[in-house]
XYZ file of C-alpha atoms in Angstrom:
181
model
C 0.000 0.000 0.000
C 1.400 3.358 -0.969
C 1.854 6.105 1.569
C 1.000 9.755 0.991
C 4.602 10.718 0.398
C 5.034 8.207 -2.449
C 2.109 9.489 -4.592
C 4.008 12.499 -5.904
C 1.467 14.955 -4.513
C 1.790 16.652 -1.167
C -1.407 17.534 0.569
C -1.196 21.248 1.242
C -3.785 21.543 3.960
C -3.524 18.084 5.420
C -6.470 16.727 3.369
C -6.544 13.962 0.829
C -6.132 15.252 -2.766
C -9.636 14.201 -3.844
C -11.456 15.345 -0.728
C -14.239 17.843 -1.478
C -13.893 21.437 -0.365
C -16.111 22.713 2.395
C -19.510 24.290 1.917
C -18.262 27.861 2.429
C -15.352 27.360 0.051
C -17.730 26.021 -2.637
C -20.176 28.875 -2.064
C -17.357 31.416 -2.414
C -16.157 29.776 -5.630
C -19.724 29.835 -7.055
C -20.180 33.429 -5.972
C -16.999 34.513 -7.738
C -17.626 32.365 -10.843
C -21.354 31.942 -11.604
C -20.460 29.761 -14.598
C -19.814 26.998 -12.106
C -23.505 27.047 -11.157
C -25.255 27.754 -14.449
C -22.814 26.154 -16.884
C -22.882 29.026 -19.373
C -19.593 27.911 -20.917
C -21.083 24.526 -21.758
C -24.243 26.192 -23.067
C -22.210 28.437 -25.366
C -20.116 25.510 -26.558
C -23.229 23.420 -27.288
C -24.925 26.371 -29.037
C -21.912 26.706 -31.342
C -22.006 22.968 -31.973
C -25.720 23.054 -32.839
C -25.160 26.092 -35.048
C -22.400 24.284 -36.920
C -24.635 21.250 -37.361
C -27.508 23.435 -38.628
C -25.299 25.223 -41.149
C -24.047 21.841 -42.335
C -27.610 20.669 -42.856
C -28.474 23.817 -44.767
C -25.494 23.376 -47.067
C -26.270 19.710 -47.626
C -29.939 20.218 -48.462
C -29.466 23.060 -50.954
C -29.429 20.686 -53.948
C -32.504 18.767 -52.806
C -35.655 20.191 -54.301
C -38.668 19.300 -56.351
C -37.705 18.254 -59.826
C -40.179 18.640 -62.684
C -40.460 16.943 -66.047
C -40.964 19.098 -69.177
C -44.746 18.564 -68.971
C -44.817 19.965 -65.406
C -45.190 16.782 -63.339
C -42.890 15.684 -60.541
C -39.791 13.886 -61.826
C -39.702 11.038 -59.331
C -36.520 9.492 -60.710
C -34.529 12.752 -60.471
C -35.844 13.420 -56.955
C -34.872 9.872 -55.947
C -31.365 10.473 -57.297
C -31.106 13.772 -55.340
C -32.171 12.105 -52.106
C -30.085 8.989 -52.694
C -33.022 6.600 -52.556
C -35.238 4.613 -54.903
C -38.177 6.011 -56.900
C -40.481 3.629 -55.045
C -39.425 5.223 -51.777
C -40.224 8.694 -53.193
C -43.663 7.472 -54.316
C -44.210 6.021 -50.844
C -43.241 9.374 -49.303
C -45.726 11.142 -51.606
C -48.454 8.665 -50.619
C -47.663 9.211 -46.920
C -47.767 12.983 -47.409
C -51.141 12.639 -49.140
C -52.539 10.657 -46.210
C -51.163 13.147 -43.684
C -52.510 16.180 -45.556
C -55.923 14.538 -45.987
C -56.108 13.792 -42.262
C -54.955 17.294 -41.344
C -57.482 18.850 -43.715
C -60.326 16.905 -42.130
C -59.183 17.751 -38.607
C -58.905 21.462 -39.450
C -62.326 21.420 -41.132
C -64.029 19.742 -38.174
C -62.256 22.060 -35.731
C -63.273 25.119 -37.765
C -66.906 24.022 -37.918
C -66.954 23.281 -34.182
C -65.474 26.704 -33.443
C -68.060 28.346 -35.728
C -70.840 26.566 -33.840
C -69.306 27.661 -30.533
C -68.993 31.196 -31.905
C -72.699 31.223 -32.866
C -73.607 29.979 -29.388
C -71.482 32.688 -27.720
C -73.010 35.383 -29.939
C -76.509 34.303 -28.879
C -75.951 33.963 -25.116
C -73.224 36.526 -24.365
C -74.207 39.899 -22.960
C -72.989 42.922 -24.860
C -69.718 44.212 -23.465
C -66.244 45.055 -24.652
C -64.651 41.929 -23.159
C -67.309 39.658 -24.601
C -67.066 41.278 -28.036
C -63.292 40.787 -28.008
C -63.728 37.132 -26.992
C -66.353 36.500 -29.694
C -64.135 38.096 -32.352
C -61.189 36.001 -31.171
C -63.203 32.773 -31.475
C -64.375 33.834 -34.945
C -60.777 34.531 -36.010
C -59.671 31.109 -34.767
C -62.542 29.412 -36.598
C -61.707 31.191 -39.841
C -58.017 30.360 -39.430
C -58.826 26.646 -39.042
C -61.077 26.751 -42.114
C -58.357 28.464 -44.172
C -55.814 25.872 -43.004
C -58.235 23.129 -44.021
C -58.525 24.681 -47.467
C -54.757 24.913 -47.939
C -54.200 21.345 -46.755
C -56.822 20.249 -49.308
C -54.851 22.149 -51.958
C -51.641 20.434 -50.869
C -53.402 17.086 -51.140
C -54.653 17.991 -54.630
C -51.078 18.836 -55.685
C -49.772 15.525 -54.380
C -52.658 13.627 -55.959
C -51.967 15.164 -59.391
C -48.179 14.975 -58.837
C -47.623 18.484 -60.094
C -47.290 21.886 -58.403
C -50.518 23.433 -59.591
C -51.390 27.049 -58.918
C -54.145 28.364 -56.690
C -56.382 29.251 -59.649
C -55.908 25.774 -61.135
C -57.019 24.321 -57.840
C -60.098 26.527 -57.742
C -61.093 25.775 -61.367
C -60.328 22.071 -61.164
C -63.015 19.628 -62.311
C -61.680 17.175 -59.755
C -63.087 17.133 -56.249
C -61.554 19.433 -53.663
C -62.143 16.887 -50.931
C -58.839 15.251 -49.999
C -58.546 11.520 -50.653
């Protein structure tokens, strides 16, 4: 067993080298250097690391985009090459996006209708007052926002269904159903 003199370190205050400092000594150290408590150095270091990762992702994804054929449809083969995957995987991703947008459109539509019904109820039973008018207008704004989101999700679903980035006027004048499938 080694003695204290053979370790190469001399205890300066008679304590073992790994013995923790006292409570007052730790409190003084934390009071002088608040980084010891809050870890701001580690936070800064991790923020720089995340920033570097984010800039790397932005640089990597710049070449990935929607590719179109000369007739205006999505070029699935070129998109698969850009993403480094198979065309079947791209078609599966489009099908998944269609299902997600259809579900979101239905949820937004039902939520908007429910909020409109609630708005009508509040208009009928609420007494006239500035606070109540503000509340009723807020509920109406939320209902309209959900209905607009439902409409745009239906348009996204229509674009994925036709596999081309159609314009807003094409969506409005389409003979096909607006209802997402």
